[in-house]
Coordinates of C-alpha atoms in Angstrom, one line a residue:
X1122 CA -120.2 7.2 -61.9
X1123 CA -118.0 9.1 -60.0
X1124 CA -117.4 8.1 -56.1
X1125 CA -120.7 7.3 -54.6
X1126 CA -118.9 5.7 -51.3
X1127 CA -116.1 7.5 -50.1
X1128 CA -115.2 5.0 -47.3
X1129 CA -115.2 2.2 -50.0
X1130 CA -113.3 4.3 -52.4
X1131 CA -110.6 5.2 -49.9
X1132 CA -110.3 1.9 -48.1
X1133 CA -110.7 3.3 -44.5
X1134 CA -113.2 2.5 -42.1
X1135 CA -115.8 4.8 -40.6
X1136 CA -113.9 5.2 -37.5
X1137 CA -110.8 5.7 -39.4
X1138 CA -112.5 8.7 -41.2
X1139 CA -113.8 10.5 -38.0
X1140 CA -110.4 10.1 -36.4
X1141 CA -109.0 11.6 -39.7
X1142 CA -111.4 14.3 -39.2
X1143 CA -110.7 14.8 -35.5
X1144 CA -106.7 15.3 -36.1
X1145 CA -107.6 18.1 -39.1
X1146 CA -109.8 19.6 -36.3
X1147 CA -106.9 19.7 -34.3
X1148 CA -104.6 21.2 -37.1
X1149 CA -107.3 24.2 -37.5
X1150 CA -107.4 24.7 -33.8
X1151 CA -103.7 24.7 -33.3
X1152 CA -103.6 27.5 -36.4
X1153 CA -106.4 29.6 -34.9
X1154 CA -104.8 29.9 -31.7
X1155 CA -101.8 30.8 -33.0
X1156 CA -103.0 33.3 -35.2
X1157 CA -101.4 36.8 -34.2
X1158 CA -99.1 39.6 -35.0
X1159 CA -96.8 38.3 -37.9
X1160 CA -99.7 37.3 -39.7
X1161 CA -101.4 40.4 -39.6
X1162 CA -98.1 42.4 -40.5
X1163 CA -97.7 39.8 -43.5
X1164 CA -101.2 40.7 -45.0
X1165 CA -100.5 44.5 -44.4
X1166 CA -97.2 44.4 -46.0
X1167 CA -98.8 42.7 -48.8
X1168 CA -101.6 45.0 -49.4
X1169 CA -98.6 48.2 -49.2
X1170 CA -96.6 46.3 -51.4
X1171 CA -99.3 45.6 -54.1
X1172 CA -100.5 49.0 -53.5
X1173 CA -96.8 50.5 -54.2
X1174 CA -96.3 48.4 -57.0
X1175 CA -99.3 49.6 -58.8
X1176 CA -98.7 53.3 -58.2
X1177 CA -95.1 52.6 -59.6
X1178 CA -96.6 51.2 -62.5
X1179 CA -99.0 53.8 -63.5
X1180 CA -96.5 56.3 -62.8
X1181 CA -94.2 54.4 -65.3
X1182 CA -97.0 54.3 -67.8
X1183 CA -97.0 58.1 -68.3
X1184 CA -94.1 57.6 -70.6
X1185 CA -95.8 54.4 -72.2
X1186 CA -95.3 55.7 -75.8
X1187 CA -92.0 54.8 -75.1
X1188 CA -91.6 50.9 -75.7
X1189 CA -89.4 50.0 -72.7
X1190 CA -91.4 52.4 -70.3
X1191 CA -94.8 50.3 -71.9
X1192 CA -92.9 46.9 -71.3
X1193 CA -91.9 47.9 -67.8
X1194 CA -95.1 49.5 -66.7
X1195 CA -97.3 46.7 -68.3
X1196 CA -94.8 43.8 -66.5
X1197 CA -95.4 45.7 -63.0
X1198 CA -99.0 46.4 -63.4
X1199 CA -99.5 42.9 -64.5
X1200 CA -97.9 41.4 -61.1
X1201 CA -99.7 43.9 -59.1
X1202 CA -103.0 42.8 -60.6
X1203 CA -102.2 39.2 -59.8
X1204 CA -101.4 39.6 -56.4
X1205 CA -104.5 41.8 -55.7
X1206 CA -106.3 39.1 -57.2
X1207 CA -104.9 35.7 -55.8
X1208 CA -103.2 36.7 -52.6
X1209 CA -105.4 39.7 -51.5
X1210 CA -108.9 39.7 -52.9
X1211 CA -109.5 35.7 -53.1
X1212 CA -108.2 35.1 -49.7
X1213 CA -109.5 38.2 -47.9
X1214 CA -112.9 37.3 -49.5
X1215 CA -112.7 33.8 -47.9
X1216 CA -112.7 35.7 -44.5
X1217 CA -109.0 34.3 -43.8
X1218 CA -108.3 37.8 -42.0
X1219 CA -111.7 38.5 -40.4
X1220 CA -110.2 37.5 -37.2
X1221 CA -108.3 40.8 -37.4
X1222 CA -111.6 43.0 -36.8
X1223 CA -109.9 45.3 -39.7
X1224 CA -112.9 46.8 -41.7
X1225 CA -110.6 47.4 -44.5
X1226 CA -109.1 43.7 -44.6
X1227 CA -112.6 42.2 -43.9
X1228 CA -114.3 39.7 -46.3
X1229 CA -117.6 41.9 -46.0
X1230 CA -115.9 45.2 -47.3
X1231 CA -113.1 44.3 -49.9
X1232 CA -113.8 44.7 -53.3
X1233 CA -111.5 43.3 -55.6
X1234 CA -110.0 44.4 -58.8
X1235 CA -112.2 41.9 -61.1
X1236 CA -115.2 42.4 -63.2
X1237 CA -117.8 40.7 -61.0
X1238 CA -119.0 41.6 -57.5
X1239 CA -116.9 40.4 -54.5
X1240 CA -120.3 39.7 -53.0
X1241 CA -121.5 37.5 -55.6
X1242 CA -118.2 35.9 -55.9
X1243 CA -118.4 35.0 -52.3
X1244 CA -121.8 33.8 -52.1
X1245 CA -121.3 31.6 -55.2
X1246 CA -117.8 30.5 -54.5
X1247 CA -117.9 30.1 -50.8
X1248 CA -121.2 28.3 -50.5
X1249 CA -121.6 26.4 -53.9
X1250 CA -118.1 25.4 -54.6
X1251 CA -116.3 25.1 -51.0
X1252 CA -119.2 23.1 -49.5
X1253 CA -119.9 20.7 -52.4
X1254 CA -116.7 20.4 -53.9
X1255 CA -116.7 18.3 -57.2
X1256 CA -120.2 17.0 -56.4
X1257 CA -121.9 16.4 -59.7
X1258 CA -125.0 18.6 -59.9
X1259 CA -124.2 20.6 -56.9
X1260 CA -120.7 22.2 -57.6
X1261 CA -121.1 24.7 -60.3
X1262 CA -117.6 25.1 -60.5
X1263 CA -117.0 21.9 -62.0
X1264 CA -116.5 23.0 -65.6
X1265 CA -117.7 26.4 -65.1
X1266 CA -120.9 25.4 -67.0
X1267 CA -119.1 25.5 -70.4
X1268 CA -116.4 22.7 -70.1
X1269 CA -117.3 18.8 -70.0
X1270 CA -114.8 17.5 -67.3
X1271 CA -116.0 14.1 -66.4
X1272 CA -117.4 11.3 -68.3
X1273 CA -120.4 11.5 -66.0
X1274 CA -121.7 14.3 -67.6
X1275 CA -123.5 13.4 -70.7
X1276 CA -121.7 14.4 -74.0
X1277 CA -123.5 17.0 -76.3
X1278 CA -122.6 18.4 -79.7
X1279 CA -121.6 21.5 -78.1
X1280 CA -118.6 20.0 -76.5
X1281 CA -116.9 19.1 -79.7
X1282 CA -116.1 23.1 -79.3
X1283 CA -114.7 23.2 -75.9
X1284 CA -111.3 23.3 -76.9
X1285 CA -111.9 26.8 -78.6
X1286 CA -114.2 27.6 -75.3
X1287 CA -111.3 27.0 -73.2
X1288 CA -109.1 29.4 -74.9
X1289 CA -111.6 31.8 -74.6
X1290 CA -112.4 31.3 -70.8
X1291 CA -108.6 31.3 -70.2
X1292 CA -108.3 34.8 -72.0
X1293 CA -111.5 36.3 -70.4
X1294 CA -111.3 34.5 -67.2
X1295 CA -112.4 37.5 -65.0
X1296 CA -115.5 38.1 -67.3
X1297 CA -116.1 34.1 -67.3
X1298 CA -116.1 33.9 -63.4
X1299 CA -118.3 37.1 -63.3
X1300 CA -121.0 35.8 -65.4
X1301 CA -120.8 32.4 -63.7
X1302 CA -121.3 33.9 -60.1
X1303 CA -123.7 36.3 -61.4
X1304 CA -125.8 33.6 -62.7
X1305 CA -125.7 31.7 -59.5
X1306 CA -126.7 34.7 -57.6
X1307 CA -129.7 35.0 -59.6
X1308 CA -130.5 31.7 -59.0
X1309 CA -130.0 31.5 -55.2
X1310 CA -132.0 34.9 -54.8
X1311 CA -135.0 33.2 -56.9
X1312 CA -134.9 36.1 -59.4
X1313 CA -136.8 35.5 -62.6
X1314 CA -134.5 35.4 -65.9
X1315 CA -136.5 38.3 -67.3
X1316 CA -136.6 40.8 -64.3
X1317 CA -133.8 43.4 -65.7
X1318 CA -133.9 45.5 -62.8
X1319 CA -133.5 43.0 -60.0
X1320 CA -130.6 43.6 -57.3
X1321 CA -128.2 41.1 -58.7
X1322 CA -128.4 42.6 -62.1
X1323 CA -128.1 46.2 -60.8
X1324 CA -125.1 45.0 -58.7
X1325 CA -123.5 43.6 -61.4
X1326 CA -123.8 46.4 -63.6
X1327 CA -122.7 49.0 -61.3
X1328 CA -119.5 46.8 -60.9
X1329 CA -118.9 46.4 -64.5
X1330 CA -119.3 50.0 -65.1
X1331 CA -116.8 50.9 -62.4
X1332 CA -114.2 48.4 -63.7
X1333 CA -114.6 49.2 -67.5
X1334 CA -114.2 52.9 -66.7
X1335 CA -111.1 52.3 -64.4
X1336 CA -109.3 50.4 -66.5
X1337 CA -110.1 51.8 -69.8
X1338 CA -111.2 55.1 -69.7
X1339 CA -110.0 56.9 -66.3
X1340 CA -106.2 55.6 -66.0
X1341 CA -105.6 55.9 -69.8
X1342 CA -107.2 59.5 -69.7
X1343 CA -104.8 60.4 -66.6
X1344 CA -101.7 59.8 -69.4
X1345 CA -102.9 62.3 -71.6
X1346 CA -100.8 61.6 -74.9
X1347 CA -100.1 58.4 -74.0
X1348 CA -103.9 57.2 -73.7
X1349 CA -103.8 54.5 -76.3
X1350 CA -100.7 53.1 -74.9
X1351 CA -101.7 53.1 -71.7
X1352 CA -105.3 51.4 -72.5
X1353 CA -103.2 48.5 -74.4
X1354 CA -101.1 48.0 -71.2
X1355 CA -104.3 47.8 -69.2
X1356 CA -105.6 45.5 -71.4
X1357 CA -102.7 43.3 -71.4
X1358 CA -102.1 43.2 -67.8
X1359 CA -105.7 41.9 -67.3
X1360 CA -104.9 39.5 -70.0
X1361 CA -101.9 38.3 -68.0
X1362 CA -103.8 38.3 -64.7
X1363 CA -106.6 36.3 -66.3
X1364 CA -104.4 33.5 -67.9
X1365 CA -102.4 32.9 -64.8
X1366 CA -105.5 32.7 -62.5
X1367 CA -106.8 30.4 -65.0
X1368 CA -103.8 28.4 -64.9
X1369 CA -103.7 28.3 -61.2
X1370 CA -107.6 27.2 -60.8
X1371 CA -107.1 24.5 -63.3
X1372 CA -104.4 23.1 -62.0
X1373 CA -105.8 22.7 -58.6
X1374 CA -109.1 21.2 -59.5
X1375 CA -108.8 19.3 -63.0
X1376 CA -105.7 17.0 -63.1
X1377 CA -105.7 13.6 -62.6
X1378 CA -106.4 12.4 -58.9
X1379 CA -108.7 15.4 -58.1
X1380 CA -111.8 13.3 -57.8
X1381 CA -115.4 13.7 -58.7
X1382 CA -118.5 12.6 -56.5
X1383 CA -122.2 11.9 -57.0
X1384 CA -125.0 13.5 -54.6
X1385 CA -125.3 10.0 -53.1
X1386 CA -122.1 10.8 -51.1
X1387 CA -123.7 13.7 -49.5
X1388 CA -126.2 11.5 -47.9
X1389 CA -125.4 11.3 -44.2
X1390 CA -121.9 12.9 -45.0
X1391 CA -120.1 13.3 -41.5
X1392 CA -117.4 15.9 -40.8
X1393 CA -114.4 13.5 -41.4
X1394 CA -116.0 12.7 -44.9
X1395 CA -116.2 16.3 -45.8
X1396 CA -112.5 16.6 -44.9
X1397 CA -111.7 13.4 -46.9
X1398 CA -113.9 14.6 -49.8
X1399 CA -111.6 17.8 -50.0
X1400 CA -108.6 16.1 -49.8
X1401 CA -109.3 13.7 -52.6
X1402 CA -111.2 16.1 -54.8
X1403 CA -108.2 18.7 -55.1
X1404 CA -104.8 18.8 -56.2
X1405 CA -101.5 21.0 -55.4
X1406 CA -98.7 21.8 -57.6
X1407 CA -95.1 22.3 -56.6
X1408 CA -93.9 25.9 -56.1
X1409 CA -91.2 27.8 -54.5
X1410 CA -92.0 30.8 -52.3
X1411 CA -92.3 33.4 -55.0
X1412 CA -94.6 31.2 -57.0
X1413 CA -96.5 30.2 -53.9
X1414 CA -97.0 33.9 -53.2
X1415 CA -98.0 34.8 -56.9
X1416 CA -100.9 32.1 -56.8
X1417 CA -102.2 33.1 -53.5
X1418 CA -100.7 30.1 -51.9
X1419 CA -103.3 28.2 -54.0
X1420 CA -100.3 25.8 -55.0
X1421 CA -101.5 24.4 -51.8
X1422 CA -105.1 23.9 -53.2
X1423 CA -105.7 20.8 -51.0
X1424 CA -105.0 22.5 -47.6
X1425 CA -107.2 25.6 -49.2
X1426 CA -110.1 23.3 -49.4
X1427 CA -109.6 21.8 -46.0
X1428 CA -109.2 25.2 -44.4
X1429 CA -110.3 27.9 -46.8
X1430 CA -110.8 30.6 -44.0
X1431 CA -107.5 30.1 -42.6
X1432 CA -104.7 32.7 -43.6
X1433 CA -103.0 31.9 -46.8
X1434 CA -99.4 32.4 -45.2
X1435 CA -99.8 29.3 -42.9
X1436 CA -100.6 26.8 -45.9
X1437 CA -97.1 25.8 -46.2
X1438 CA -96.7 24.8 -42.6
X1439 CA -100.2 23.4 -42.7
X1440 CA -99.2 21.3 -45.8
X1441 CA -96.4 19.4 -43.7
X1442 CA -98.8 18.2 -41.4
X1443 CA -101.6 17.4 -43.8
X1444 CA -98.7 15.2 -45.8
X1445 CA -97.9 13.4 -42.8
X1446 CA -101.7 12.6 -42.1
X1447 CA -101.8 11.2 -46.0
X1448 CA -98.8 9.0 -45.1
X1449 CA -100.4 7.9 -41.8
X1450 CA -103.9 6.8 -43.4
X1451 CA -102.2 5.8 -46.8
X1452 CA -104.1 8.5 -48.8
X1453 CA -102.7 9.9 -51.9
X1454 CA -101.4 13.4 -52.0
X1455 CA -102.0 14.6 -55.4
X1456 CA -99.3 17.2 -56.7
X1457 CA -97.0 17.9 -59.3
X1458 CA -95.3 20.6 -61.5
X1459 CA -97.0 23.3 -62.6
X1460 CA -96.9 22.2 -66.3
X1461 CA -97.5 18.5 -65.7
X1462 CA -101.0 19.6 -63.4
X1463 CA -101.8 21.7 -66.5
X1464 CA -101.3 19.2 -69.0
X1465 CA -103.5 16.7 -67.6
X1466 CA -106.3 19.1 -67.2
X1467 CA -105.4 20.3 -71.1
X1468 CA -105.9 16.5 -72.0
X1469 CA -108.7 16.0 -70.2
X1470 CA -110.5 19.2 -71.8
X1471 CA -109.6 17.9 -75.4
X1472 CA -110.3 14.3 -74.5
X1473 CA -113.8 14.7 -73.2
X1474 CA -114.8 17.0 -76.0
X1475 CA -115.0 13.7 -78.3
X1476 CA -118.3 11.4 -77.8
X1477 CA -117.8 8.5 -75.3
X1478 CA -117.7 5.7 -78.0
X1479 CA -114.0 7.3 -79.0
X1480 CA -112.9 7.1 -75.5
X1481 CA -111.5 3.8 -74.1
X1482 CA -112.2 3.9 -70.2
X1483 CA -115.3 4.4 -68.5
X1484 CA -116.5 6.8 -65.6
X1485 CA -115.2 4.5 -63.1
X1486 CA -111.6 3.8 -64.3
X1487 CA -110.7 6.8 -66.3
X1488 CA -107.2 8.6 -65.0
X1489 CA -109.8 12.1 -64.7
X1490 CA -112.6 10.4 -63.2
X1491 CA -112.6 7.2 -60.9
X1492 CA -115.0 5.4 -58.4
X1493 CA -115.0 2.6 -55.8
X1494 CA -116.0 0.4 -58.8
X1495 CA -112.5 1.1 -60.1
X1496 CA -111.5 -1.8 -57.6
X1497 CA -114.4 -4.3 -58.7
X1498 CA -113.3 -7.7 -60.4
X1499 CA -109.3 -6.8 -59.4
X1500 CA -108.0 -9.5 -57.1
X1501 CA -106.6 -7.4 -54.4
X1502 CA -104.5 -9.0 -51.3
X1503 CA -107.0 -10.9 -49.3
X1504 CA -108.0 -10.3 -45.6
X1505 CA -106.3 -13.4 -43.4
X1506 CA -108.3 -14.9 -40.7
X1507 CA -107.9 -13.0 -37.7
X1508 CA -110.2 -12.7 -34.5
X1509 CA -112.1 -9.5 -35.2
X1510 CA -112.2 -10.1 -38.9
X1511 CA -116.2 -10.3 -38.7
X1512 CA -116.1 -6.6 -38.1
X1513 CA -114.4 -5.7 -41.6
X1514 CA -117.0 -7.8 -43.6
X1515 CA -119.5 -4.8 -44.1
X1516 CA -116.7 -2.4 -44.8
X1517 CA -115.1 -3.2 -47.7
X1518 CA -118.3 -4.6 -49.7
X1519 CA -116.9 -7.1 -52.5
X1520 CA -113.4 -6.0 -51.9
X1521 CA -111.3 -8.0 -49.8
X1522 CA -108.6 -5.8 -48.4
X1523 CA -106.0 -6.3 -45.6
X1524 CA -106.3 -3.0 -43.4
X1525 CA -102.9 -3.4 -41.7
X1526 CA -99.8 -4.4 -43.5
X1527 CA -98.7 -7.7 -41.6
X1528 CA -94.9 -7.0 -42.1
X1529 CA -94.9 -3.2 -41.4
X1530 CA -97.8 -2.7 -39.1
X1531 CA -98.9 0.2 -41.2
X1532 CA -102.4 1.0 -42.1
X1533 CA -103.0 0.3 -45.6
X1534 CA -105.5 2.7 -47.6
X1535 CA -106.3 4.0 -51.1
X1536 CA -102.7 4.8 -52.0
X1537 CA -101.7 1.1 -51.6
X1538 CA -105.0 0.0 -53.2
X1539 CA -104.4 2.4 -56.1
X1540 CA -100.5 0.9 -56.2
X1541 CA -101.5 -2.7 -56.1
X1542 CA -104.7 -2.2 -58.5
X1543 CA -102.5 -0.8 -60.9
X1544 CA -100.3 -3.7 -60.9
X1545 CA -103.2 -6.1 -60.9
X1546 CA -104.6 -4.3 -63.8
X1547 CA -101.2 -4.5 -65.6
X1548 CA -101.1 -8.1 -64.7
X1549 CA -104.5 -8.6 -66.2
X1550 CA -103.9 -6.8 -69.0
X1551 CA -100.3 -9.2 -69.5
X1552 CA -102.6 -12.2 -69.0
X1553 CA -105.1 -11.3 -71.6
X1554 CA -102.8 -10.1 -73.9
X1555 CA -100.9 -13.5 -73.6
X1556 CA -104.4 -15.6 -73.7
X1557 CA -105.2 -13.6 -76.9
X1558 CA -101.4 -14.4 -78.3
X1559 CA -101.9 -18.1 -77.4
X1560 CA -105.4 -18.0 -78.8
X1561 CA -104.3 -16.4 -82.0
X1562 CA -101.3 -19.1 -82.1
X1563 CA -104.1 -21.8 -81.8
X1564 CA -106.2 -20.5 -84.7
X1565 CA -103.0 -20.4 -86.7
X1566 CA -102.0 -23.9 -85.8
X1567 CA -105.6 -24.9 -86.6
X1568 CA -105.6 -22.7 -90.0
X1569 CA -102.3 -24.6 -90.7
X1570 CA -103.6 -27.9 -90.1
X1571 CA -106.9 -27.3 -92.1
X1572 CA -104.9 -26.0 -94.9
X1573 CA -102.6 -29.2 -94.6
X1574 CA -105.7 -31.4 -94.5
X1575 CA -107.3 -29.4 -97.5
X1576 CA -103.9 -29.9 -99.6
X1577 CA -104.0 -33.9 -98.5
X1578 CA -107.4 -34.0 -99.9
X1579 CA -106.9 -32.5 -102.9
X1580 CA -103.7 -34.4 -103.5
X1581 CA -105.9 -37.6 -103.3
X1582 CA -108.4 -36.3 -105.5
X1583 CA -105.9 -35.4 -108.1
X1584 CA -104.3 -39.0 -107.9
X1585 CA -107.8 -40.4 -108.1
X1586 CA -108.5 -38.3 -111.3
X1587 CA -105.1 -39.7 -112.6
X1588 CA -105.6 -43.2 -112.1
X1589 CA -109.3 -42.9 -113.6
X1590 CA -107.6 -41.3 -116.9
X1591 CA -105.2 -44.0 -117.2
X1592 CA -108.2 -46.7 -116.6

């Protein structure tokens, strides 16, 4: 099973978690109070730059029958579409700029340059995913309904083709997201599947019609003789945008360390536990300013899940404070290079396409899925006698854990537990290997002795037979 008790998994007390939540609330308040003109200038300049780049790309594509004009126009259009999707459409639809009270830059009015309607994405993503991040059976974005990303999900024969399904999803990511959100919208609205003229269906059809007509009819037709080369440029730009958005999303949600949770964890979940679940269920990737901008600052996926409605340009400074809290509470801060994070997700996609009988680990201790039972049966440092030791007794269940390092006075949490569990498991494996080696040697020695005994017995029998023949 995935995580059912986040306190036990994180090796923190309830009071620790609530204090952590209060400190994160403090970060939110400080950013909200400091929002102002520099943030407004940032988003307006981004919009202006994106639109200018797209206009320039469209102009260059008038000459797209020329190879270099086609390559230049397609590259600029790809970048423009990425910026519109990642830094504008995604973040504006999260309500990050609603505080400006600008009707143009508002989550309720912005329509992004994607196949699916922004309104359907907001209802499906902002509610389902960001409320129930990585909760099995609640977060519809966990595998997007077609990929098995945790061993907690029962294997089915259809999963054998998920490596191919992954390629298809990457290439058509905007369509996958659109269909995914459309399905959730109908479910949330209680629309019968066979009701063709429902409002979600009509809204979906209108957006598809506009988007397809714009990219594959209107803009190519504007370029006249360059119709087909412009159409190919638009299709290529959409493909590049889809692949980039797919990679960014998968690097933030599916590498090792982005934990999964069961519905049981939601029972009585406090604000602090919700914050902690966002921290443990997300992953970052390392990026400089340019890559951060092109990813919509979703290289800071942990910070985005903690504060999805705070301005994305503030995530770098928020990340510094979040990392300090991770150090303070001894929590892991899951990050790595873009390549590493994607390869971990890629490995999980291909590995979990196989039936469980071919997998070595379980849902409790697999690198892509773990739980508090990961620490069961592992000897961790015992808690020494102390005046208030009894108050820890019901906090750590069967795991005896020293909450404070006696030498440094630092709080000890999940990061230390994972490190020490890794050492303990390595030692346990070494011990088991040694036991197996000794058992093998013992069996070999026993076999040697039995062989020697049989040889002596055979020699005696041969000697007896020789003596009898002489007589």
